[in-house]
Coordinates of C-alpha atoms in Angstrom, one line a residue:
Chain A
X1 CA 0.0 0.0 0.0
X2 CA 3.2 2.6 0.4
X3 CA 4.6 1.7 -2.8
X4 CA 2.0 3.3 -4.6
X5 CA 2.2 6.7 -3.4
X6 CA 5.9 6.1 -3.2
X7 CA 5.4 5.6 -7.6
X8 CA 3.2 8.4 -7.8
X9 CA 5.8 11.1 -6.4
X10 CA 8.6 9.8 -8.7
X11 CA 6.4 10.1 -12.0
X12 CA 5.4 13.5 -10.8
X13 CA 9.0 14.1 -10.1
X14 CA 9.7 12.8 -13.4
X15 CA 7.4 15.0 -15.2
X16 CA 8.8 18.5 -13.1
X17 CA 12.1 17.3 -14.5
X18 CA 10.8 16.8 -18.2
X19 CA 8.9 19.9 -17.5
X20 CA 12.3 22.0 -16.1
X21 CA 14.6 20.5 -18.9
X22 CA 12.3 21.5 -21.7
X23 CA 11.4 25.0 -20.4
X24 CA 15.4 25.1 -19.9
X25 CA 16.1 24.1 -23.6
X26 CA 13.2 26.2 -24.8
X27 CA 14.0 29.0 -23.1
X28 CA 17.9 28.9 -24.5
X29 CA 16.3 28.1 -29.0
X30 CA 14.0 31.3 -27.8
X31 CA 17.5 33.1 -26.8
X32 CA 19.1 32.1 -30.0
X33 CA 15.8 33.4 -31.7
X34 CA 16.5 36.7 -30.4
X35 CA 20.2 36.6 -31.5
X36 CA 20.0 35.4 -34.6
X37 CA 17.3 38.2 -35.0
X38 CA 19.5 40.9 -33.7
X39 CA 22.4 39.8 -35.6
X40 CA 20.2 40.0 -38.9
X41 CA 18.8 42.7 -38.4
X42 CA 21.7 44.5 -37.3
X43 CA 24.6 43.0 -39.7
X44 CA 22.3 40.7 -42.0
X45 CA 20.3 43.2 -42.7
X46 CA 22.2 46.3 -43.8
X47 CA 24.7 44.5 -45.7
X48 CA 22.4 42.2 -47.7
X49 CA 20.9 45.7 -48.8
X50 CA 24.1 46.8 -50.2
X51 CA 24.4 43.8 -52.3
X52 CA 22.0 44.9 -55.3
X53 CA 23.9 48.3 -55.3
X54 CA 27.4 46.4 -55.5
X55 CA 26.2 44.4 -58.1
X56 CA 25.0 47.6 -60.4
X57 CA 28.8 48.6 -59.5
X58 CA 30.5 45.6 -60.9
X59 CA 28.3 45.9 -64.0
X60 CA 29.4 49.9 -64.4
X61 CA 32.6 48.5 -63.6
X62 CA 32.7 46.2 -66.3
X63 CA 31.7 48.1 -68.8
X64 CA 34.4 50.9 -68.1
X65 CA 36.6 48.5 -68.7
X66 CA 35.7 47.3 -71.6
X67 CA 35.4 50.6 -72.9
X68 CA 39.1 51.7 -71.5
X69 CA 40.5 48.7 -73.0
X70 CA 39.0 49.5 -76.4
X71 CA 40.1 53.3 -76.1
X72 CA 43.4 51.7 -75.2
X73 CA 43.6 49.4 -78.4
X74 CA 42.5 52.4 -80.9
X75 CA 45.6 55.0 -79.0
X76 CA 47.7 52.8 -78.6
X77 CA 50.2 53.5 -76.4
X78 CA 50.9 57.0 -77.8
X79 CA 51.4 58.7 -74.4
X80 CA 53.7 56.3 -72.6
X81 CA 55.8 56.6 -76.3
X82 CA 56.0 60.1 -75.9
X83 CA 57.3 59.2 -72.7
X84 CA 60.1 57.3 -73.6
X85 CA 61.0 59.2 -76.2
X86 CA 61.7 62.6 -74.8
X87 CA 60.8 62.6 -70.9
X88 CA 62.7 59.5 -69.8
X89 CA 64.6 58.9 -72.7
X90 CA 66.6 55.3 -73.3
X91 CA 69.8 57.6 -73.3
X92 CA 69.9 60.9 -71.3
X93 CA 69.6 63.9 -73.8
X94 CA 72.3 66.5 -72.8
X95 CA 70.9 69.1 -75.2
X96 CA 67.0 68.6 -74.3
X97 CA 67.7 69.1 -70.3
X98 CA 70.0 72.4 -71.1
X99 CA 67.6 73.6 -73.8
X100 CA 64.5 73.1 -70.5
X101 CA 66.9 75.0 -68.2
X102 CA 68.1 77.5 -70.9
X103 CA 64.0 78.6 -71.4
X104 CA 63.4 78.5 -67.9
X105 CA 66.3 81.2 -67.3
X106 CA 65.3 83.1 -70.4
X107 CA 61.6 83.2 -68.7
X108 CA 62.7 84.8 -65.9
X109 CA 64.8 87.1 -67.7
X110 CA 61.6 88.5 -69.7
X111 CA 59.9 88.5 -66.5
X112 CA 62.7 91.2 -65.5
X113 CA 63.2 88.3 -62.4
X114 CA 66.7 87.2 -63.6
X115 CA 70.0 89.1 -62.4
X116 CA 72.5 86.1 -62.8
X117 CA 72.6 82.6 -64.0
X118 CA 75.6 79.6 -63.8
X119 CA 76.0 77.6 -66.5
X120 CA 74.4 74.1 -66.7
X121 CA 76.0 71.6 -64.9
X122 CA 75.3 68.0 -65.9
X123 CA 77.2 65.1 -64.0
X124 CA 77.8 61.4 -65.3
X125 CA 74.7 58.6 -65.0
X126 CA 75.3 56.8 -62.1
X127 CA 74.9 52.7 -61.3
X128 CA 71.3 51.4 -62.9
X129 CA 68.9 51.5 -60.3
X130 CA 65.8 49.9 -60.0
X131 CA 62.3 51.7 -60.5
X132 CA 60.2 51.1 -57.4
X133 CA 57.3 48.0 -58.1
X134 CA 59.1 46.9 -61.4
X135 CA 61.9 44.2 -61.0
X136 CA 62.8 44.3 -64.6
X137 CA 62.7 48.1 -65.2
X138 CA 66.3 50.3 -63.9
X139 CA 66.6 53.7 -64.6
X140 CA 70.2 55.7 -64.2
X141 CA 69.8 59.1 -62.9
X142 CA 72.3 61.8 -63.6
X143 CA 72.9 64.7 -61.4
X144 CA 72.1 68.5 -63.1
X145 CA 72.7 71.6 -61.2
X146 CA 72.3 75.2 -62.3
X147 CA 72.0 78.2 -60.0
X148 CA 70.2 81.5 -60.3
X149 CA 70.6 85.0 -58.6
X150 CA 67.3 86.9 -58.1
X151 CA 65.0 89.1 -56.1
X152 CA 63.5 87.0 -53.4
X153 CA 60.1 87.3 -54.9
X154 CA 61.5 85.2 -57.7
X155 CA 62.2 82.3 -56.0
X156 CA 58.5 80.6 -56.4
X157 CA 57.9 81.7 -59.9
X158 CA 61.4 79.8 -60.6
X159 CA 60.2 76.8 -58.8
X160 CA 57.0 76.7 -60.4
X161 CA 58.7 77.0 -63.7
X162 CA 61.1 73.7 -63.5
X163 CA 58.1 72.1 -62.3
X164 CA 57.1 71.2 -65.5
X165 CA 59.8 68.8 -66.1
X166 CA 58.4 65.7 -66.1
X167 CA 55.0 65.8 -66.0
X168 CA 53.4 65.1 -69.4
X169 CA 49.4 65.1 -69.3
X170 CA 46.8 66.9 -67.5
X171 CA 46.6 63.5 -65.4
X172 CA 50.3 63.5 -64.2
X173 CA 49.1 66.9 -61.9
X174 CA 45.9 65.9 -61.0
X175 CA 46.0 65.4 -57.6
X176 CA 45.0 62.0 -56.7
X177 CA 42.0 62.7 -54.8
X178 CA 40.4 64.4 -57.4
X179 CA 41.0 61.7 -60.1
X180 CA 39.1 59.4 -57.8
X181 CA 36.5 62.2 -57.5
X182 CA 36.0 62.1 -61.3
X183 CA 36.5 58.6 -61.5
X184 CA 34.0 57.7 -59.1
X185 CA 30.9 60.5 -60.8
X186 CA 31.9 58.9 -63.8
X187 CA 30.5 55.7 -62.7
X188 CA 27.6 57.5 -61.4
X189 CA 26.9 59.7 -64.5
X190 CA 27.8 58.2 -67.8
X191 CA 30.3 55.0 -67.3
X192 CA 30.3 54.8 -71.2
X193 CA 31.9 58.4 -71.4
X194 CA 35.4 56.9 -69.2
X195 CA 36.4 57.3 -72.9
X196 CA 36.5 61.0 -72.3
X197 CA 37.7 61.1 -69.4
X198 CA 40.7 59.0 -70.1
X199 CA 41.8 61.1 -73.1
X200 CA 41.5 63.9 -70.3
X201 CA 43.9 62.5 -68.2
X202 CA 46.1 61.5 -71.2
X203 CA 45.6 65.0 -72.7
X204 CA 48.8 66.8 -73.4
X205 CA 49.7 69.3 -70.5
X206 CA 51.5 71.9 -72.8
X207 CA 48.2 71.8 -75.0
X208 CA 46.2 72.2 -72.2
X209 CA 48.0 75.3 -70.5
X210 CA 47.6 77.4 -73.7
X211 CA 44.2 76.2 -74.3
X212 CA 42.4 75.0 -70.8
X213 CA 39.0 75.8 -71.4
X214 CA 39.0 73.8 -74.8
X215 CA 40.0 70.4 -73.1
X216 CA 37.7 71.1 -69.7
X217 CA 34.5 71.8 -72.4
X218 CA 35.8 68.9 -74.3
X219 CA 34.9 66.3 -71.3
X220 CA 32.1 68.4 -70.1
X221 CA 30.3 67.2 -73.5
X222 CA 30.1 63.7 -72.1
X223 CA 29.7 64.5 -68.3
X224 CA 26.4 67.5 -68.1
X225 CA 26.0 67.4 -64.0
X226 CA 26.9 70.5 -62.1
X227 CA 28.5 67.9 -59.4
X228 CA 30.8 66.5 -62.1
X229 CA 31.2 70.5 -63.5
X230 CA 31.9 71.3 -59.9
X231 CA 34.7 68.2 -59.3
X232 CA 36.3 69.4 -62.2
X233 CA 36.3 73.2 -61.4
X234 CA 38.0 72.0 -58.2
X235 CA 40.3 68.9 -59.6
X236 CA 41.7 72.2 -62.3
X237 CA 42.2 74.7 -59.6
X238 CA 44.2 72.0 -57.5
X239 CA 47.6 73.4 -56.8
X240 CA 50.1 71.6 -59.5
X241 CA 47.6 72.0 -62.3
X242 CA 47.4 75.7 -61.5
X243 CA 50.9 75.8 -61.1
X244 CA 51.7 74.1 -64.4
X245 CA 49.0 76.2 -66.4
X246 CA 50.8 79.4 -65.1
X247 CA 54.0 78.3 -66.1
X248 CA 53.5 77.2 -69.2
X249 CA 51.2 79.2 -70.4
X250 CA 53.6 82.1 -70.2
X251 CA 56.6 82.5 -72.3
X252 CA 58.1 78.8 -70.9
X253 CA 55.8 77.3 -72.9
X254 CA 56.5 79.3 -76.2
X255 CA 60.1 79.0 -75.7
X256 CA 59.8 75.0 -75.1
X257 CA 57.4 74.8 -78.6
X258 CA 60.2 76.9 -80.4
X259 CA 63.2 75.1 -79.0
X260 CA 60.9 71.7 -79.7
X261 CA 61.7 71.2 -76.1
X262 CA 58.4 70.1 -74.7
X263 CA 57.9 67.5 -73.7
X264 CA 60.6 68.2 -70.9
X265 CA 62.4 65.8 -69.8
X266 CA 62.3 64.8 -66.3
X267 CA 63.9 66.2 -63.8
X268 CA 63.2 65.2 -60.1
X269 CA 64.1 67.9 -57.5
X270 CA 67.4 66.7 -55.2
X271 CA 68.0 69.8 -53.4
X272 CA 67.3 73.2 -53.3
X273 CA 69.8 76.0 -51.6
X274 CA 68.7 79.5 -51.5
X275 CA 71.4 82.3 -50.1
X276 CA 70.2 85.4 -49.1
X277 CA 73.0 87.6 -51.3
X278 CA 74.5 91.2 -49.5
X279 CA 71.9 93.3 -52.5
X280 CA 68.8 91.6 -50.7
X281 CA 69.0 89.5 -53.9
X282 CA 68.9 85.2 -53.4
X283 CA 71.0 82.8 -55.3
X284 CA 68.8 79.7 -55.6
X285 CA 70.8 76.8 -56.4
X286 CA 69.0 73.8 -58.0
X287 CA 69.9 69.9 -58.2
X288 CA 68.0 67.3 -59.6
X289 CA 68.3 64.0 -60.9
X290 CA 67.8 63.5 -64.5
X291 CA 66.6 60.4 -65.2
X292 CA 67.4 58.0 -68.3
X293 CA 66.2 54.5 -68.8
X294 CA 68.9 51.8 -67.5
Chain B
X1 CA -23.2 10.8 2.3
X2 CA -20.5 9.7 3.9
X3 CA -17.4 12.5 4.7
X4 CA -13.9 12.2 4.0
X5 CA -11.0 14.1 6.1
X6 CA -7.7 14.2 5.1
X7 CA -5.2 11.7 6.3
X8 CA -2.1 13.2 8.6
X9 CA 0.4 11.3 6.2
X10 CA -1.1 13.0 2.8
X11 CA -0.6 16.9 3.2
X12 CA -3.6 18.5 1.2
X13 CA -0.9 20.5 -1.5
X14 CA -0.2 16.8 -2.9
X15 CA -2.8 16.7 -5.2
X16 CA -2.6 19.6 -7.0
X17 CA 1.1 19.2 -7.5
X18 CA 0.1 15.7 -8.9
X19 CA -2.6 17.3 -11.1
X20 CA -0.7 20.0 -12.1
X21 CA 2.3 17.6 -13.6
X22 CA 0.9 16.1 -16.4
X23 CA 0.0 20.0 -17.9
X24 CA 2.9 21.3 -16.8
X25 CA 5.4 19.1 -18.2
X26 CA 2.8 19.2 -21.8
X27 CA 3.3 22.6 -22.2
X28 CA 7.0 22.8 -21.4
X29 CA 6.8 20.0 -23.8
X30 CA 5.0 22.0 -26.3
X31 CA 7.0 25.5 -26.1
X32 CA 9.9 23.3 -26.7
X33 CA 8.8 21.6 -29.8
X34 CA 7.2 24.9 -31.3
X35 CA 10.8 26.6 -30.6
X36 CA 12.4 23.6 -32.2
X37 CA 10.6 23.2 -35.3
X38 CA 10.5 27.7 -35.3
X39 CA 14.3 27.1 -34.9
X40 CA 14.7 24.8 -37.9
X41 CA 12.0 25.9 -40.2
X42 CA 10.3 29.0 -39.9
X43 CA 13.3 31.0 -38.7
X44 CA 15.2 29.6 -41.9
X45 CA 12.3 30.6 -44.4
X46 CA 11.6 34.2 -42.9
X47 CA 15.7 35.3 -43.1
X48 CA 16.0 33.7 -46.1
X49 CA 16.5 36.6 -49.0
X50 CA 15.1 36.4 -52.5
X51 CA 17.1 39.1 -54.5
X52 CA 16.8 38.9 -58.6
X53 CA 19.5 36.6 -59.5
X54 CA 20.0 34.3 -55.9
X55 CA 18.5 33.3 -52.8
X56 CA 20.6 34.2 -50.1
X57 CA 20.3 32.8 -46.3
X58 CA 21.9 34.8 -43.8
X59 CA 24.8 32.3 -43.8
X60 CA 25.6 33.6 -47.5
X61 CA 25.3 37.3 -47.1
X62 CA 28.7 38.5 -45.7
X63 CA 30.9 36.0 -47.7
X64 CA 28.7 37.0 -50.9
X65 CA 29.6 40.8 -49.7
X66 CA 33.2 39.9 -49.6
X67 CA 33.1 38.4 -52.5
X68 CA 31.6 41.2 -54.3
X69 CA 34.0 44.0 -52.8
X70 CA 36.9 41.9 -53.9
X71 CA 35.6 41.9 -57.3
X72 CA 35.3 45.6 -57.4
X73 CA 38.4 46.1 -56.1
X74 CA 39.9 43.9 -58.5
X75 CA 37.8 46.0 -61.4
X76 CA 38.9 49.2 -59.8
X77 CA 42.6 48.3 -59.6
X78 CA 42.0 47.1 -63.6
X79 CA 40.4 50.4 -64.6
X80 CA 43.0 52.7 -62.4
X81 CA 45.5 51.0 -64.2
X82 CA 44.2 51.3 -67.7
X83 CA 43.5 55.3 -66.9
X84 CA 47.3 54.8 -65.8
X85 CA 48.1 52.8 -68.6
X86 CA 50.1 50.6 -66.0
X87 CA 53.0 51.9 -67.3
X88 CA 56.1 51.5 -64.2
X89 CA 57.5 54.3 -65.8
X90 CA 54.7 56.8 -66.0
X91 CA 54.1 55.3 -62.7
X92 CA 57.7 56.7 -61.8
X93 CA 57.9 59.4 -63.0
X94 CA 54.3 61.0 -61.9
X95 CA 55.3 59.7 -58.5
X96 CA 58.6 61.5 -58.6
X97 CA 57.0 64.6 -59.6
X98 CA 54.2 64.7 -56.8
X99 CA 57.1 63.6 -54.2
X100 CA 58.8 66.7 -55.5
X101 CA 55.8 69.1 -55.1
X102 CA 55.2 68.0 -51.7
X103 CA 58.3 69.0 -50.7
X104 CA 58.4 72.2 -52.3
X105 CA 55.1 72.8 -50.5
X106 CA 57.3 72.3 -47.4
X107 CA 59.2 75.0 -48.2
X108 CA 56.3 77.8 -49.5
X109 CA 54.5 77.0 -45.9
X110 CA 57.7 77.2 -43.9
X111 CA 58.5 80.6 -45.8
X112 CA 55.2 81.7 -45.1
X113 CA 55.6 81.1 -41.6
X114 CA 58.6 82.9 -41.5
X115 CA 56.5 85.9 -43.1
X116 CA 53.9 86.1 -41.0
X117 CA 56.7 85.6 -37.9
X118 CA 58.0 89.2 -38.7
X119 CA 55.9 91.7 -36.7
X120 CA 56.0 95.3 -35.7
X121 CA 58.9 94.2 -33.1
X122 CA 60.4 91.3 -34.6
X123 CA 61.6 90.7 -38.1
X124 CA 62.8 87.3 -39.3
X125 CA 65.9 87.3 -41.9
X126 CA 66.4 84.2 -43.4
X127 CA 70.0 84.0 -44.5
X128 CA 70.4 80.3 -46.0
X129 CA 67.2 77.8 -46.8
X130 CA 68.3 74.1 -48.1
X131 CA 66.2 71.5 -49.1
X132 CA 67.5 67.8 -49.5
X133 CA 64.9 65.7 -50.9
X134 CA 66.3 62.3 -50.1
X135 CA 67.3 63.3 -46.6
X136 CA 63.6 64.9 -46.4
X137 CA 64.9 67.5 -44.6
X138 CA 64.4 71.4 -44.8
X139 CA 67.3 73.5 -43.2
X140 CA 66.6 77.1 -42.2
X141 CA 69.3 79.6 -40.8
X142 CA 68.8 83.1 -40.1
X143 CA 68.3 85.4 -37.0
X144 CA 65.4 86.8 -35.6
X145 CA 65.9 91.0 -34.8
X146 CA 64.1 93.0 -32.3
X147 CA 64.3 96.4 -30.3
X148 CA 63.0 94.8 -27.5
X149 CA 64.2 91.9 -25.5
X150 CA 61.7 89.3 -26.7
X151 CA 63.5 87.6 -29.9
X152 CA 64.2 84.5 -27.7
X153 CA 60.6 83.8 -27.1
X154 CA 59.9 85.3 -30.4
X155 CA 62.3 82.0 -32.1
X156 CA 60.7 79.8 -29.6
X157 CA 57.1 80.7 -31.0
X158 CA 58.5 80.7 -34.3
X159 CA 60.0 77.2 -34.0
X160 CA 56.4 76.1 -32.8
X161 CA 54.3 77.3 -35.5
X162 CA 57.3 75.4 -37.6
X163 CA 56.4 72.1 -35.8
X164 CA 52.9 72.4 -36.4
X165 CA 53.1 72.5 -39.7
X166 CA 50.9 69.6 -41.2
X167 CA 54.2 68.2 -43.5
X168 CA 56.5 68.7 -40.7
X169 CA 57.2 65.8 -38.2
X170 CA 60.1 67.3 -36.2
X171 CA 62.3 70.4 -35.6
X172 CA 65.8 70.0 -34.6
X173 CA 66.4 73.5 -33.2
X174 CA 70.1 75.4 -32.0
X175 CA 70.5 76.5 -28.9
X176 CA 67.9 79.5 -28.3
X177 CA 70.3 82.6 -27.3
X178 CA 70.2 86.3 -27.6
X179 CA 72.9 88.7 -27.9
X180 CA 72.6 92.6 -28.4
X181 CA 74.6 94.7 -31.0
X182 CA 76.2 97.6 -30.5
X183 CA 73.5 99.7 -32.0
X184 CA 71.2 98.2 -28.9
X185 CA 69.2 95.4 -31.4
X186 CA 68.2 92.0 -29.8
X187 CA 69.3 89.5 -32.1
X188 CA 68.3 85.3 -31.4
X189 CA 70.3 83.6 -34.5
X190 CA 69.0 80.3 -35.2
X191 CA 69.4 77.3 -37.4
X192 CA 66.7 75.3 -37.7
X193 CA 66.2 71.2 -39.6
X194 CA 62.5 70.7 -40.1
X195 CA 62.2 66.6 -40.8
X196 CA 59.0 66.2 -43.6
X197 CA 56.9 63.1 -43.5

């Protein structure tokens, strides 16, 4: 007569067990209800809606590409020719980097900036060297040093004016920002146009100094939004493309077409000395290294 | 009718507890089972995204995200280098070039600091400015001149503004001293290395 009683409290037992282990279990799927819940809607969520959006990007992508590489196969290669032809030449042209220099001193002289000038001074190519992220490519440089007296005004109309030695297209000054800029409204405007703006960036920066309202209203045909108008006001008034239109859209860049000195050959700045002279006049001493494929 | 009273050995909460086991445990039974089966089926379906060309679950989203970035990324670096023609030595040479004019932006601001130095007391003479573009240095000697005994503060300001210039990341400075001149002017001559970035 006790066992029965005895049998009912353990399969009551039994059942507040069963009872506590599945309200136990339950409540820990409810918990990962609520996590996987919070995770989707706060990573899931927001990514998976960026997906349609990177997908439109891939196909704009894709189709500047294609269209770059078929600009690429009609031009050819003309700028990086141009390149190796007269900026970095294969040997280093003595009479191209004294011809640059020669215009540059004969600009300051007509801008009544010049009281003195040394002669050119153009050292030996040193050891090949390699060019940074090529393993094949070496370049040798060659040191060139010239030094001019004048008032100390002069000084940054003298620096702007040997800063045209090396770059060769509107792209080569654009600061790198603002070709991402263009790049990027580009995409959002017309991705077939990249056509246009490529041959801005490859457009020729002496050309473009003496006429910069042609080649801006040349690109503007393809791109009509006042945002992309605005990115390009701004990408032209950066500071080396207003530097580089100043320079040589003055006599420089006369003197360079008549000498048929442009493009310049590169010249990368070294060292720069500038002496305040007893007259309150400077002597600014220049060094660079001329490059020349190796 | 007959009238039953509780025995002392069966306390009168027992048979609830007893009745109430058999629900209790059903229902626990129940939520557990709904949860499971939610868990495994309906959670699935509802997160489970139908966009044009794939049906995602929420398992597929961020590798399909990473997946995608890479891919633009890669188209990017592909167009970049077309607009670039990926040419090592255009590359080298437009590098060279905006390496150049950062530095020479190095020396416009630390000359227009020195400008702006020179006020009604003080005036800044810069006898000698070098620039060495492989030591990425800017050296600046001069003196600073004043009627009045504050030049030496006047460099020490001077060599601040210097230093927080945005390309500059260090000023070796000479001694600070001040001497006067026989015609009574404070004079702090200085020589100054400004380290760029």
């Amino acid at each position: 007569m006790r066992a029965k009683p005895l049998l009912r409290a353990a399969f009551t037992a039994g059942l507040y067990a069963l009872a506590v282990g599945c309200t136990f279990a339950g409540a820990s799927a409810a918990r990962r209800h609520m996590t996987t819940l919070a995770h989707f809607q706060g990573t899931v969520l927001p990514v998976a809606l960026q997906l349609p959006e990177a997908e439109r990007r891939i196909a704009v992508l894709q189709e500047q590409v294609e269209a770059a590489d078929l600009q690429r196969a009609l031009t050819g290669g003309a700028v990086e020719e141009r390149l190796r032809a007269f900026v970095l030449p294969a040997e280093l042209s003595h009479e191209r980097i004294v011809t640059f220099l020669t215009a540059v001193g004969d600009t300051l002289e007509r801008q009544g900036l010049l009281r003195e000038r040394s002669p050119v001074t153009i050292a030996a190519a040193g050891d090949p060297a390699a060019v940074p992220g090529s393993t094949t490519q070496t370049v040798r440089l060659a040191e060139v040093s010239v030094r001019f007296r004048l008032p100390i005004d002069g000084v940054a109309e003298a620096l702007q004016l040997v800063s045209v030695a090396g770059p060769l297209t509107v792209g080569d000054v654009l600061a790198e920002r603002d070709r991402a800029l263009l790049l990027a409204l580009s995409e959002q405007e017309n991705p077939a146009a990249i056509t246009g703006l490529e041959q801005f960036f490859d457009a020729d920066l002496l050309s473009y100094a003496l006429e910069p309202r042609a080649t801006a209203d040349q690109l503007l045909k393809s791109f009509t939004s006042e945002a992309f108008a605005a990115a390009l006001e701004t990408a032209l008034q950066g500071e080396r493309v207003r530097a580089a239109r100043a320079a040589l859209s003055g006599p420089l860049g006369g003197l360079l077409q008549e000498g048929k000195a442009w493009p310049a050959p590169a010249l990368f700045l070294r060292s720069l000395e500038r002496v305040r002279m007893p007259d309150g006049t400077v002597d600014l001493t220049l060094t660079f290294a001329a490059p020349a494929q190796g | 009718m007959s009238q039953q009273t509780p025995s002392p050995q069966q306390p009168p909460s027992l048979p609830l507890v007893h009745r109430a086991a058999v629900p209790v445990a059903l229902f626990a039974v129940a939520f557990l089972a709904f949860l499971t089966l939610s868990e495994r089926f309906a959670l699935p379906a509802l997160l489970t995204m139908r966009l044009p060309d794939a049906v995602l679950t929420p398992a597929d989203v961020l590798p399909k995200k990473q997946r995608l970035a890479a891919d633009i990324a890669a188209l990017e670096a592909r167009r970049d280098e077309q607009m670039t023609h990926g040419d090592v030595l255009h590359t080298y040479v437009r590098s060279a070039a905006a390496e150049a004019a950062e530095l020479e932006r190095l020396f416009d601001s630390a000359l227009r600091v020195t400008r702006e130095q020179s006020t009604d007391g003080v005036t800044v003479s810069l006898s000698r400015v070098a620039l060495h573009a492989q030591a990425r240095t800017l050296r600046l000697e001069g003196e600073l001149v004043g009627s009045a005994p504050g030049t030496m503060t006047a460099l020490a300001a001077y060599v601040d503004r210097l230093n927080d210039l945005e390309q500059v990341t260090s000023v070796d400075a000479s001694p600070f001293t001040r001497v006067v001149r026989d015609d009574g002017t404070f004079v702090s001559p200085f020589s100054l290395v400004l380290h760029a970035r």
